[in-house]
């Protein structure tokens, strides 16, 4: 009997995790695995690019978890620089374009995995393609930015966007000695937080010497006679720049899927079932940045481009296509980041998310420290908590602070997954010792305050 | 109508939290609050004593959360240096001894709170009361040790016991420039971990220059002609010492309660219901280090002396005696500590705990890092996980490592509270960014490995 043919489109986290896991479960006699990757690299940490640019990470290869050669050594037929340009769903084949030779050819599949990732949002504005304007989504992008930085003598950097990538790139450019201006369309940086918490990030960035302009709508890039970037204009002003970094966010790359009518959700991502199989398609799976995932708190799908989810998806897909079993139940929306020593974390719903799905809620915000107040190095941290009116169910947590603030959000992530109420959370048995926490952990202090707000609202 | 009379025995975390919370809910016209404390201090962090001795914390007063004067200013009749010597349950009164004047007197109560704490285990051995031999349970103990250290010119310290207090005091004495020997009765340090994990602590202590002797049963203290300590003898050897620190652990201080037949559990602690009311006694509550608490994983009571529980108990008692409502459902056994930069954490059941309650289980141990492997400062961490055979329910987690290892145990603590299986845990949405975690958080890696062990055991 001929081996079953597994074809994978996309050679990064989701695709190659799926390939590896399937290969772990089935040998080449049973299953052939062919993976197409349009770039040079596989299985790399895009999240690490800001730290490569900053110099914290010394080389590109450190960001590569597994090279094409390593995958090939595991009996995966990996074809880099090869782009899939068409899916023939009924004919069970994909058309590939070898970007080196220009040759195209069809490859048949019994099972297909779509892991095409996300593409950066790149507004159609004058000058967007000028020399010195860089995205930072792929290793190739990072390499190009670093080459620009080596050539550029000017020290003025403008970062467009103040989300995770934006603030991380602001830190990176600051560390490289640039004067950094961040242009942010939203009311405050980190729109994944509520504005009151985003304000804390703004103030901290200010304190670090990062100039952040909120409510700034970029209208174009200005260039010099040599075609290189000279500045960024907004609806209200213009900012001189020797280099511009775009950190505006990403959207699902689903061009191929859309062309053949695969089901897409409200955010443009592929829709799958719990086994990561594309809805309505027995033999097609999808995972990573090109799918929508269930937000377990909101009960709606969301699009979240994050390596940790992509790895989990790949693991689940690989188990299922390899004859094992796995499911991806969904996310609670946990994210953590930092600007220099300021840690920023969130999980669950912001106020606007809760409103958008019809939830009524209360909020509480407290200040505490990451260690006992008397222990050396104790630094302030602010925790905001949302709980549902009446039921008291935890809806979300946002944390901004230093010294161990960020990963504290994990406690809330597990509590959200378990559907805990804030009253239940007040009794959580969290680790306590003076170097690690005040006697009431900040998350417990926030839970107690939220319970008290619920009571005053006559609802608990 | 006369105010209701609340009497509290013990002026530390549980007692004074109860007093403060009751006072918050009811004013002095409705409720009188009288608290008896046999020492000089109230509401202090005993857990902070090692860091005061080490010099990390600069003064005793930093460890005091609220002074007697501050309590009195909140309409709490606080009587320090006053010991309750007898409870008259039927007569609803306690007998107090003023340790300054020697006077005794009776005080009546409508509601009584017993918060008598724990006492150090101090074996009856020759020389135990010699000058230079110190416990570290109270602020008075810490003060006495510091006075000895100022007078002592020798640099040899022996710490008896290698539990939390022992290892923390070993670090403190090392920081003060002593040659430190730890005499440990158990097979490995940190008997609150399984021996395989305790071994990692042993090796790290060794690397720090702390000499740890396992399986050492102390048989006596030797003294010089001036009555001062000169060494510690064990069943196998003798160790010269200029100062000896006892960190052998504590047991519930329930002498008063025992004398009047209040119900005690198998570990010698008072037994309460969920509202922290002493079983069978309508008007007596108890909390803090003198009670047993329900271990939610084992389904049995345990004795755990820990400030964070005592504070929660006090909060619950204060709510209930003040006319509000609160319960303390139990613990999962979370604890975190450190020796220099080595972080040590545990929650749930060890192997022997699981066996002791008749649970069959599997274990898995993994190594990972606290940040992405390529991110500067990534340091190794070992995570051991226990899960129940067949159900796959998480039973316990132990973590030893550096750089953010300790507080990761909180994720497991919440998962234990929620009764999650390790399979469910593999899908947890934990915070990921390279400075905070590898793309698979160490806890997730451990959960995946445990699932795989369960499968091989034919049980999942």
Short mmCIF file of C-alpha atoms in Angstrom, two decimals, chain A residues 33-303:
data_model
loop_
_atom_site.label_atom_id
_atom_site.label_comp_id
_atom_site.label_asym_id
_atom_site.label_seq_id
_atom_site.Cartn_x
_atom_site.Cartn_y
_atom_site.Cartn_z
CA UNK A 33 5.21 14.61 4.51
CA UNK A 34 5.83 17.44 2.03
CA UNK A 35 6.06 21.01 3.30
CA UNK A 36 6.19 24.17 1.18
CA UNK A 37 7.76 27.31 2.57
CA UNK A 38 8.01 30.43 0.47
CA UNK A 39 10.90 31.97 2.46
CA UNK A 40 14.38 30.76 3.32
CA UNK A 41 13.75 29.77 6.91
CA UNK A 42 11.66 27.37 8.94
CA UNK A 43 10.48 27.08 12.53
CA UNK A 44 11.78 30.40 13.76
CA UNK A 45 10.74 32.73 16.52
CA UNK A 46 9.34 35.85 14.89
CA UNK A 47 8.64 37.09 18.43
CA UNK A 48 12.39 37.16 18.95
CA UNK A 49 13.09 39.62 16.13
CA UNK A 50 12.92 42.76 18.33
CA UNK A 51 15.57 41.25 20.62
CA UNK A 52 17.76 40.41 17.65
CA UNK A 53 17.45 43.98 16.40
CA UNK A 54 18.20 45.34 19.89
CA UNK A 55 21.34 43.23 20.13
CA UNK A 56 20.10 41.19 23.12
CA UNK A 57 20.16 38.17 20.84
CA UNK A 58 23.39 38.03 18.96
CA UNK A 59 22.52 36.25 15.75
CA UNK A 60 19.69 35.25 13.48
CA UNK A 61 20.41 31.56 13.83
CA UNK A 62 19.61 31.70 17.54
CA UNK A 63 16.00 32.40 16.58
CA UNK A 64 15.76 29.29 14.42
CA UNK A 65 14.41 26.35 16.42
CA UNK A 66 14.91 23.88 13.58
CA UNK A 67 16.57 24.42 10.22
CA UNK A 68 15.34 23.06 6.88
CA UNK A 69 18.19 20.52 6.97
CA UNK A 70 17.12 19.29 10.41
CA UNK A 71 13.58 18.82 9.19
CA UNK A 72 14.80 16.96 6.10
CA UNK A 73 16.90 14.70 8.29
CA UNK A 74 13.63 13.67 9.92
CA UNK A 75 12.14 12.47 6.62
CA UNK A 76 10.19 15.63 5.93
CA UNK A 77 10.33 16.69 2.27
CA UNK A 78 10.75 20.39 2.96
CA UNK A 79 10.79 22.72 -0.05
CA UNK A 80 11.93 26.22 0.85
CA UNK A 81 11.65 29.22 -1.48
CA UNK A 82 8.65 27.41 -2.90
CA UNK A 83 5.27 29.10 -2.83
CA UNK A 84 1.93 27.38 -3.12
CA UNK A 85 -0.10 29.47 -5.55
CA UNK A 86 -3.30 27.44 -5.78
CA UNK A 87 -5.22 24.77 -3.94
CA UNK A 88 -7.33 22.33 -5.98
CA UNK A 89 -9.68 21.08 -3.27
CA UNK A 90 -11.65 18.63 -5.38
CA UNK A 91 -8.55 17.36 -7.21
CA UNK A 92 -6.65 17.06 -3.91
CA UNK A 93 -3.55 18.79 -5.16
CA UNK A 94 -1.68 22.09 -4.77
CA UNK A 95 0.24 24.07 -7.35
CA UNK A 96 3.73 25.10 -6.28
CA UNK A 97 6.02 27.79 -7.66
CA UNK A 98 9.75 27.29 -7.21
CA UNK A 99 10.87 30.88 -6.60
CA UNK A 100 14.47 30.07 -7.53
CA UNK A 101 13.80 28.36 -10.89
CA UNK A 102 10.41 29.91 -11.67
CA UNK A 103 9.08 26.41 -12.37
CA UNK A 104 5.54 25.49 -11.30
CA UNK A 105 4.15 22.01 -10.66
CA UNK A 106 1.24 20.20 -9.01
CA UNK A 107 1.62 17.99 -5.94
CA UNK A 108 -1.18 15.67 -4.82
CA UNK A 109 -2.32 15.21 -1.22
CA UNK A 110 -4.52 12.95 0.81
CA UNK A 111 -4.44 15.37 3.73
CA UNK A 112 -3.65 19.08 3.56
CA UNK A 113 -2.52 21.45 6.31
CA UNK A 114 -2.86 25.20 5.71
CA UNK A 115 -0.42 27.15 7.86
CA UNK A 116 0.05 30.26 5.78
CA UNK A 117 0.44 32.58 8.75
CA UNK A 118 -0.33 36.26 8.83
CA UNK A 119 0.72 39.25 6.76
CA UNK A 120 1.55 42.66 8.14
CA UNK A 121 -1.02 45.37 7.75
CA UNK A 122 0.69 47.82 5.44
CA UNK A 123 -1.50 50.78 4.68
CA UNK A 124 -1.46 52.07 1.07
CA UNK A 125 0.23 55.39 1.75
CA UNK A 126 2.68 57.47 -0.24
CA UNK A 127 6.29 56.44 0.36
CA UNK A 128 5.46 53.19 2.16
CA UNK A 129 7.96 51.29 -0.02
CA UNK A 130 10.79 53.80 0.43
CA UNK A 131 14.25 52.65 1.42
CA UNK A 132 14.57 52.76 5.22
CA UNK A 133 10.96 51.71 5.88
CA UNK A 134 10.84 48.26 7.44
CA UNK A 135 8.38 45.72 8.68
CA UNK A 136 9.63 43.19 11.25
CA UNK A 137 7.51 40.15 10.63
CA UNK A 138 9.96 37.68 9.13
CA UNK A 139 13.63 36.89 9.58
CA UNK A 140 14.20 38.39 6.13
CA UNK A 141 12.57 41.61 7.39
CA UNK A 142 14.80 41.62 10.46
CA UNK A 143 17.90 41.09 8.33
CA UNK A 144 16.91 43.95 6.01
CA UNK A 145 16.32 46.30 8.96
CA UNK A 146 19.68 45.43 10.49
CA UNK A 147 21.41 46.13 7.18
CA UNK A 148 19.71 49.53 7.02
CA UNK A 149 20.78 50.31 10.58
CA UNK A 150 24.38 49.51 9.73
CA UNK A 151 24.31 51.91 6.78
CA UNK A 152 22.35 54.69 8.42
CA UNK A 153 24.23 57.42 10.24
CA UNK A 154 21.17 59.39 11.38
CA UNK A 155 19.82 58.55 14.84
CA UNK A 156 16.14 59.33 14.48
CA UNK A 157 13.77 56.37 14.43
CA UNK A 158 10.02 56.49 14.06
CA UNK A 159 8.02 53.44 15.03
CA UNK A 160 4.52 53.31 13.60
CA UNK A 161 2.16 51.48 15.95
CA UNK A 162 2.19 51.05 19.72
CA UNK A 163 1.01 47.48 20.10
CA UNK A 164 3.30 44.64 21.16
CA UNK A 165 5.57 44.89 18.13
CA UNK A 166 5.60 48.66 18.31
CA UNK A 167 6.65 48.92 21.95
CA UNK A 168 9.17 46.09 21.63
CA UNK A 169 10.71 47.75 18.58
CA UNK A 170 10.74 51.10 20.40
CA UNK A 171 12.82 49.43 23.13
CA UNK A 172 15.08 47.82 20.52
CA UNK A 173 15.77 51.10 18.74
CA UNK A 174 16.31 52.90 22.06
CA UNK A 175 18.86 50.26 23.03
CA UNK A 176 20.63 50.82 19.72
CA UNK A 177 21.00 54.47 20.61
CA UNK A 178 18.23 55.99 18.51
CA UNK A 179 15.97 58.86 19.42
CA UNK A 180 12.65 57.07 19.23
CA UNK A 181 9.25 58.48 18.37
CA UNK A 182 6.24 56.16 18.42
CA UNK A 183 3.23 57.19 16.35
CA UNK A 184 0.11 55.60 17.73
CA UNK A 185 -3.32 55.82 16.15
CA UNK A 186 -5.12 54.86 19.36
CA UNK A 187 -5.89 56.89 22.45
CA UNK A 188 -3.08 55.22 24.44
CA UNK A 189 -0.28 52.73 23.69
CA UNK A 190 -1.06 49.02 23.94
CA UNK A 191 -4.63 49.05 22.70
CA UNK A 192 -4.83 45.46 23.89
CA UNK A 193 -5.23 47.06 27.32
CA UNK A 194 -7.97 49.42 28.45
CA UNK A 195 -6.95 53.08 28.02
CA UNK A 196 -6.48 53.64 31.77
CA UNK A 197 -3.88 50.86 31.83
CA UNK A 198 -2.41 51.94 28.49
CA UNK A 199 -1.83 55.35 30.09
CA UNK A 200 0.58 53.72 32.57
CA UNK A 201 2.53 52.32 29.63
CA UNK A 202 2.57 55.73 28.01
CA UNK A 203 3.96 57.37 31.13
CA UNK A 204 6.61 54.67 31.56
CA UNK A 205 7.69 55.01 27.92
CA UNK A 206 7.94 58.73 28.47
CA UNK A 207 10.14 58.10 31.48
CA UNK A 208 12.38 55.90 29.35
CA UNK A 209 12.79 58.68 26.81
CA UNK A 210 10.51 57.16 24.18
CA UNK A 211 8.37 59.92 22.72
CA UNK A 212 4.89 58.56 22.12
CA UNK A 213 2.31 60.48 20.12
CA UNK A 214 -1.22 59.15 20.60
CA UNK A 215 -4.11 59.74 18.22
CA UNK A 216 -1.63 60.10 15.35
CA UNK A 217 -2.94 58.89 12.00
CA UNK A 218 -0.03 58.39 9.61
CA UNK A 219 -0.73 59.95 6.21
CA UNK A 220 2.51 59.29 4.41
CA UNK A 221 6.25 58.80 4.31
CA UNK A 222 8.47 61.57 2.98
CA UNK A 223 11.60 60.73 1.04
CA UNK A 224 14.75 62.52 -0.06
CA UNK A 225 16.22 62.84 -3.55
CA UNK A 226 17.97 59.46 -3.03
CA UNK A 227 14.60 57.80 -2.45
CA UNK A 228 15.41 57.17 1.19
CA UNK A 229 12.96 57.95 3.98
CA UNK A 230 13.28 61.41 5.57
CA UNK A 231 10.19 61.53 7.74
CA UNK A 232 6.66 60.48 8.55
CA UNK A 233 3.67 62.77 8.22
CA UNK A 234 0.50 62.43 10.24
CA UNK A 235 -2.83 64.22 10.06
CA UNK A 236 -1.41 66.83 12.42
CA UNK A 237 2.36 67.01 12.11
CA UNK A 238 5.49 65.60 10.56
CA UNK A 239 8.33 63.72 12.21
CA UNK A 240 11.83 63.52 10.76
CA UNK A 241 13.13 59.97 10.51
CA UNK A 242 16.27 58.20 9.35
CA UNK A 243 14.58 54.85 9.72
CA UNK A 244 10.93 53.85 10.05
CA UNK A 245 9.73 50.62 11.63
CA UNK A 246 6.20 49.45 10.92
CA UNK A 247 4.60 47.64 13.83
CA UNK A 248 1.00 48.05 12.88
CA UNK A 249 -0.13 44.49 13.36
CA UNK A 250 -1.05 41.61 11.12
CA UNK A 251 -4.04 39.97 9.51
CA UNK A 252 -4.59 36.32 8.55
CA UNK A 253 -2.93 35.32 5.26
CA UNK A 254 -5.83 33.47 3.70
CA UNK A 255 -5.59 34.45 0.02
CA UNK A 256 -5.30 30.82 -1.14
CA UNK A 257 -8.11 29.65 1.10
CA UNK A 258 -10.39 32.50 0.10
CA UNK A 259 -9.83 31.76 -3.61
CA UNK A 260 -11.34 28.28 -3.20
CA UNK A 261 -14.11 29.26 -0.84
CA UNK A 262 -12.85 27.76 2.39
CA UNK A 263 -14.85 29.09 5.36
CA UNK A 264 -13.53 32.32 6.85
CA UNK A 265 -14.63 34.03 10.06
CA UNK A 266 -15.44 37.67 10.80
CA UNK A 267 -11.75 38.53 11.24
CA UNK A 268 -10.69 36.96 7.93
CA UNK A 269 -9.21 33.80 9.45
CA UNK A 270 -10.00 30.20 8.56
CA UNK A 271 -12.63 28.50 10.69
CA UNK A 272 -11.84 25.09 12.14
CA UNK A 273 -13.40 22.62 14.49
CA UNK A 274 -11.80 21.60 17.80
CA UNK A 275 -9.49 19.14 16.04
CA UNK A 276 -8.27 22.07 13.86
CA UNK A 277 -9.96 20.60 10.80
CA UNK A 278 -11.32 23.24 8.42
CA UNK A 279 -15.08 23.36 8.84
CA UNK A 280 -16.80 21.26 6.15
CA UNK A 281 -13.58 19.73 4.80
CA UNK A 282 -12.81 16.19 5.86
CA UNK A 283 -9.18 16.24 4.71
CA UNK A 284 -8.00 19.84 5.29
CA UNK A 285 -6.61 21.19 8.55
CA UNK A 286 -5.47 24.71 9.37
CA UNK A 287 -3.56 26.30 12.23
CA UNK A 288 -1.37 29.17 13.37
CA UNK A 289 -1.74 32.81 12.44
CA UNK A 290 -4.13 32.12 9.54
CA UNK A 291 -7.01 30.77 11.65
CA UNK A 292 -9.53 32.23 14.05
CA UNK A 293 -9.67 30.71 17.53
CA UNK A 294 -12.48 30.51 20.04
CA UNK A 295 -12.23 33.10 22.79
CA UNK A 296 -13.40 30.99 25.72
CA UNK A 297 -14.42 34.05 27.76
CA UNK A 298 -16.32 35.91 25.05
CA UNK A 299 -17.72 32.82 23.34
CA UNK A 300 -16.74 34.28 19.94
CA UNK A 301 -13.85 33.70 17.56
CA UNK A 302 -10.86 36.03 17.48
CA UNK A 303 -7.71 36.34 15.42
#
